[in-house]
Coordinates of C-alpha atoms in Angstrom, one line a residue:
M1 CA 69.7 126.3 123.2
N2 CA 72.0 127.4 120.4
N3 CA 73.2 131.0 120.1
D4 CA 73.2 132.8 116.7
A5 CA 76.8 133.0 115.4
Q6 CA 76.2 136.1 113.4
Q7 CA 74.8 138.0 116.4
H8 CA 77.9 137.2 118.3
L9 CA 80.2 138.3 115.5
N10 CA 78.3 141.6 115.1
Q11 CA 79.4 142.5 118.6
I12 CA 83.1 142.3 117.7
T13 CA 84.7 145.6 116.8
R14 CA 87.8 146.3 114.7
K15 CA 87.4 143.1 112.8
G16 CA 90.0 144.1 110.2
R17 CA 92.7 144.2 112.9
I18 CA 92.1 140.7 114.3
Y19 CA 94.7 138.0 113.5
Y20 CA 93.4 135.4 116.0
L21 CA 89.6 135.0 116.4
D22 CA 88.4 132.8 119.3
I23 CA 84.6 132.2 119.4
S24 CA 84.9 128.8 121.1
N25 CA 82.6 127.4 123.9
R26 CA 79.7 129.7 123.1
D27 CA 77.0 127.2 121.8
L28 CA 77.0 129.0 118.4
A29 CA 75.3 127.7 115.3
G30 CA 74.1 129.0 111.9
N31 CA 76.0 130.8 109.2
A32 CA 78.4 133.6 109.8
D33 CA 79.7 136.5 107.7
L34 CA 83.5 136.8 108.0
S35 CA 83.9 139.3 105.2
E36 CA 85.3 142.0 107.5
F37 CA 88.0 139.8 109.0
T38 CA 90.6 140.8 106.4
T39 CA 93.7 139.8 108.4
L40 CA 92.5 136.6 110.0
Q41 CA 95.3 133.9 110.4
S42 CA 93.9 131.7 113.1
F43 CA 90.3 130.8 113.8
N44 CA 89.1 128.9 116.9
V45 CA 85.4 127.7 116.7
A46 CA 85.8 124.7 119.0
N47 CA 82.9 123.4 121.1
N48 CA 80.0 125.0 119.2
H49 CA 77.3 123.5 117.0
F50 CA 78.4 124.3 113.5
E51 CA 77.3 121.6 111.0
N52 CA 79.3 122.6 108.0
L53 CA 82.1 124.9 106.8
D54 CA 80.0 127.3 104.7
F55 CA 80.9 130.2 107.0
L56 CA 84.5 130.0 105.7
N57 CA 83.4 130.9 102.2
S58 CA 82.9 134.5 103.2
L59 CA 86.4 134.9 104.6
P60 CA 88.5 137.3 102.4
N61 CA 92.2 136.8 101.9
K62 CA 91.9 133.1 102.3
D63 CA 95.6 132.7 101.8
K64 CA 96.2 134.3 105.2
L65 CA 94.5 131.6 107.2
Q66 CA 96.9 129.1 108.8
S67 CA 95.1 127.5 111.7
L68 CA 91.5 126.2 112.0
N69 CA 90.2 124.6 115.2
L70 CA 86.8 122.9 114.6
F71 CA 87.0 120.5 117.6
G72 CA 83.7 119.4 119.2
N73 CA 81.2 120.7 116.6
Q74 CA 78.7 118.8 114.5
I75 CA 80.5 119.1 111.2
Q76 CA 79.1 116.5 108.8
E77 CA 81.5 116.6 105.9
I78 CA 85.0 117.7 105.1
D79 CA 86.2 118.4 101.6
F80 CA 89.9 118.5 101.9
A81 CA 90.5 119.2 98.3
K82 CA 88.4 122.4 98.4
L83 CA 89.8 123.3 101.8
F84 CA 93.4 123.2 100.7
T85 CA 92.6 124.8 97.4
D86 CA 90.7 127.7 99.0
F87 CA 93.2 128.0 101.9
P88 CA 96.6 127.1 100.4
N89 CA 98.5 128.1 103.5
L90 CA 96.4 126.2 106.0
K91 CA 98.8 124.2 108.2
R92 CA 96.8 123.2 111.3
I93 CA 93.4 121.7 111.4
N94 CA 91.6 120.1 114.3
I95 CA 88.4 118.3 113.4
S96 CA 88.4 115.8 116.3
K97 CA 85.1 115.0 118.0
N98 CA 83.0 115.8 114.9
P99 CA 80.7 113.2 113.2
A100 CA 82.4 114.0 109.9
S101 CA 83.1 112.1 106.8
A102 CA 85.6 113.0 104.1
K103 CA 84.1 113.7 100.7
N104 CA 85.4 114.2 97.1
L105 CA 88.7 112.6 98.0
N106 CA 89.2 111.8 94.3
N107 CA 89.7 115.5 93.8
L108 CA 92.8 115.5 96.0
T109 CA 96.1 116.0 94.2
S110 CA 98.9 113.7 95.3
E111 CA 100.5 116.6 97.0
Q112 CA 97.3 117.4 99.0
F113 CA 96.9 113.7 100.0
S114 CA 100.5 113.6 101.2
K115 CA 99.9 116.9 103.1
I116 CA 97.0 115.3 105.0
I117 CA 99.1 112.2 105.9
E118 CA 102.1 114.2 107.0
G119 CA 99.8 116.5 109.0
I120 CA 98.3 113.6 110.8
K121 CA 101.8 112.2 111.6
T122 CA 103.0 115.6 113.0
K123 CA 99.6 116.2 114.7
Q124 CA 99.1 119.4 112.7
I125 CA 95.9 117.7 111.4
Q126 CA 94.0 116.2 114.3
L127 CA 91.4 113.5 113.7
N128 CA 89.8 110.7 115.6
C129 CA 88.5 107.2 114.8
W130 CA 85.8 107.0 117.5
K131 CA 83.6 109.7 116.1
G132 CA 83.2 110.3 112.3
T133 CA 84.7 108.3 109.5
V134 CA 87.4 110.6 108.1
L135 CA 90.3 108.3 108.9
M136 CA 88.5 105.3 107.4
D137 CA 87.6 107.3 104.4
L138 CA 91.2 108.2 103.8
L139 CA 92.2 104.6 104.2
V140 CA 89.6 103.5 101.6
H141 CA 90.8 106.2 99.3
A142 CA 94.4 105.0 99.6
K143 CA 93.3 101.4 98.9
E144 CA 91.4 102.6 95.8
L145 CA 94.5 104.4 94.5
V146 CA 96.5 101.2 94.9
G147 CA 93.7 99.2 93.3
R148 CA 93.8 101.6 90.3
G149 CA 97.4 100.8 89.8
N150 CA 99.0 103.6 91.8
T151 CA 101.5 101.4 93.5
N152 CA 104.3 103.9 94.1
Q153 CA 106.2 103.7 97.3
Q154 CA 104.6 106.8 98.8
T155 CA 101.0 105.6 98.2
Q156 CA 101.8 102.2 99.7
A157 CA 103.4 104.0 102.8
H158 CA 100.3 106.2 103.1
M159 CA 98.0 103.1 103.1
S160 CA 100.1 101.3 105.6
Y161 CA 100.2 104.3 108.0
L162 CA 96.5 104.8 107.8
Q163 CA 95.9 101.1 108.3
E164 CA 98.0 101.3 111.5
I165 CA 96.3 104.3 113.0
V166 CA 92.8 103.1 112.2
S167 CA 93.5 99.9 114.1
Q168 CA 94.9 101.7 117.1
P169 CA 91.6 101.9 119.1
Q170 CA 91.3 98.1 119.0
K171 CA 94.9 97.7 120.1
T172 CA 94.3 100.1 122.9
E173 CA 91.2 98.2 124.0
I174 CA 93.3 95.0 124.2
R175 CA 95.9 96.7 126.2
K176 CA 93.3 98.0 128.6
S177 CA 91.8 94.6 129.1
A178 CA 95.1 92.9 129.8
P179 CA 95.7 94.4 133.3
N180 CA 92.2 93.4 134.3
N181 CA 93.0 89.7 133.5
S182 CA 96.2 89.9 135.5
Q183 CA 94.4 91.5 138.4
N184 CA 92.0 88.6 138.5
N185 CA 95.0 86.2 138.9
T186 CA 96.6 88.1 141.8
R187 CA 95.5 88.7 145.3
S188 CA 94.1 92.0 146.3
P189 CA 95.9 94.1 149.0
N190 CA 93.0 93.5 151.4
T191 CA 93.3 89.7 151.0
S192 CA 97.1 89.9 151.8
I193 CA 96.3 92.0 154.9
Y194 CA 93.8 89.5 156.1
L195 CA 96.2 86.6 155.6
L196 CA 98.9 88.5 157.5
V197 CA 96.7 89.3 160.4
G198 CA 95.4 85.7 160.5
G199 CA 98.9 84.3 160.5
L200 CA 99.9 86.6 163.4
I201 CA 96.9 85.5 165.4
L202 CA 97.7 81.8 164.9
F203 CA 101.4 82.4 165.8
S204 CA 100.4 84.2 169.0
L205 CA 98.0 81.4 169.9
A206 CA 100.8 78.8 169.3
V207 CA 103.2 80.8 171.5
L208 CA 100.6 80.9 174.3
W209 CA 99.9 77.2 174.0
I210 CA 103.6 76.3 174.1
G211 CA 104.0 78.5 177.2
Y212 CA 101.0 77.0 178.9
W213 CA 102.3 73.4 178.0
L214 CA 105.8 74.2 179.3
G215 CA 104.4 75.7 182.5
K216 CA 102.2 72.7 183.1
R217 CA 105.2 70.3 182.6
K218 CA 107.3 72.2 185.2
K219 CA 104.4 72.1 187.6
V220 CA 104.0 68.3 187.2
A221 CA 107.8 67.8 187.6
A222 CA 107.8 69.9 190.8
N223 CA 105.0 67.9 192.3
S224 CA 106.8 64.7 191.5
M225 CA 110.0 65.8 193.2
A226 CA 108.0 66.9 196.3
E227 CA 106.4 63.4 196.6

């Protein structure tokens, strides 16, 4: 059962003195009024059930916010153009593990698009391929820019980089499957032990048989001399 985000925020005192607000891991959902958090610089809302970013609209002094952790929510859409316009000093964003898509990418300035790519490279902006389509949406946007004649070196580099990271899960899967194939072609440790023990048993039996045979020959030779 989800908890009401506003009820939780109402319990917080001295909101105007808070620079770092952590409301993570509380099963929170719904809208939230952040109008009293006048000095907020870092906001951690990870592992809740927020479906959109509307709660950020009520935050005053938006130029102060530098870090936003949205990991593990249910965010459906990300408008990077609006996000970077409303929060010009936002440096760190984590939207991993959200079923999000990127919208209004055509509203991005070239500087904002480069900021996203550079943020992904430096891990200041954290995304993932396996849940949501943000990375693929960015790649499609880069291809559309090239298709419209924007063939400068920077755009080409952005497209190549996005193509590389979008394909990484498939490469990882191939790397994971390779050891399994090699394991099928090698003997397991248990098999090696069984072979070693079996060899020792055969060797012991051979030694006993040789000893028995030599002893029998000596006995036959002794009987012959006695006769």
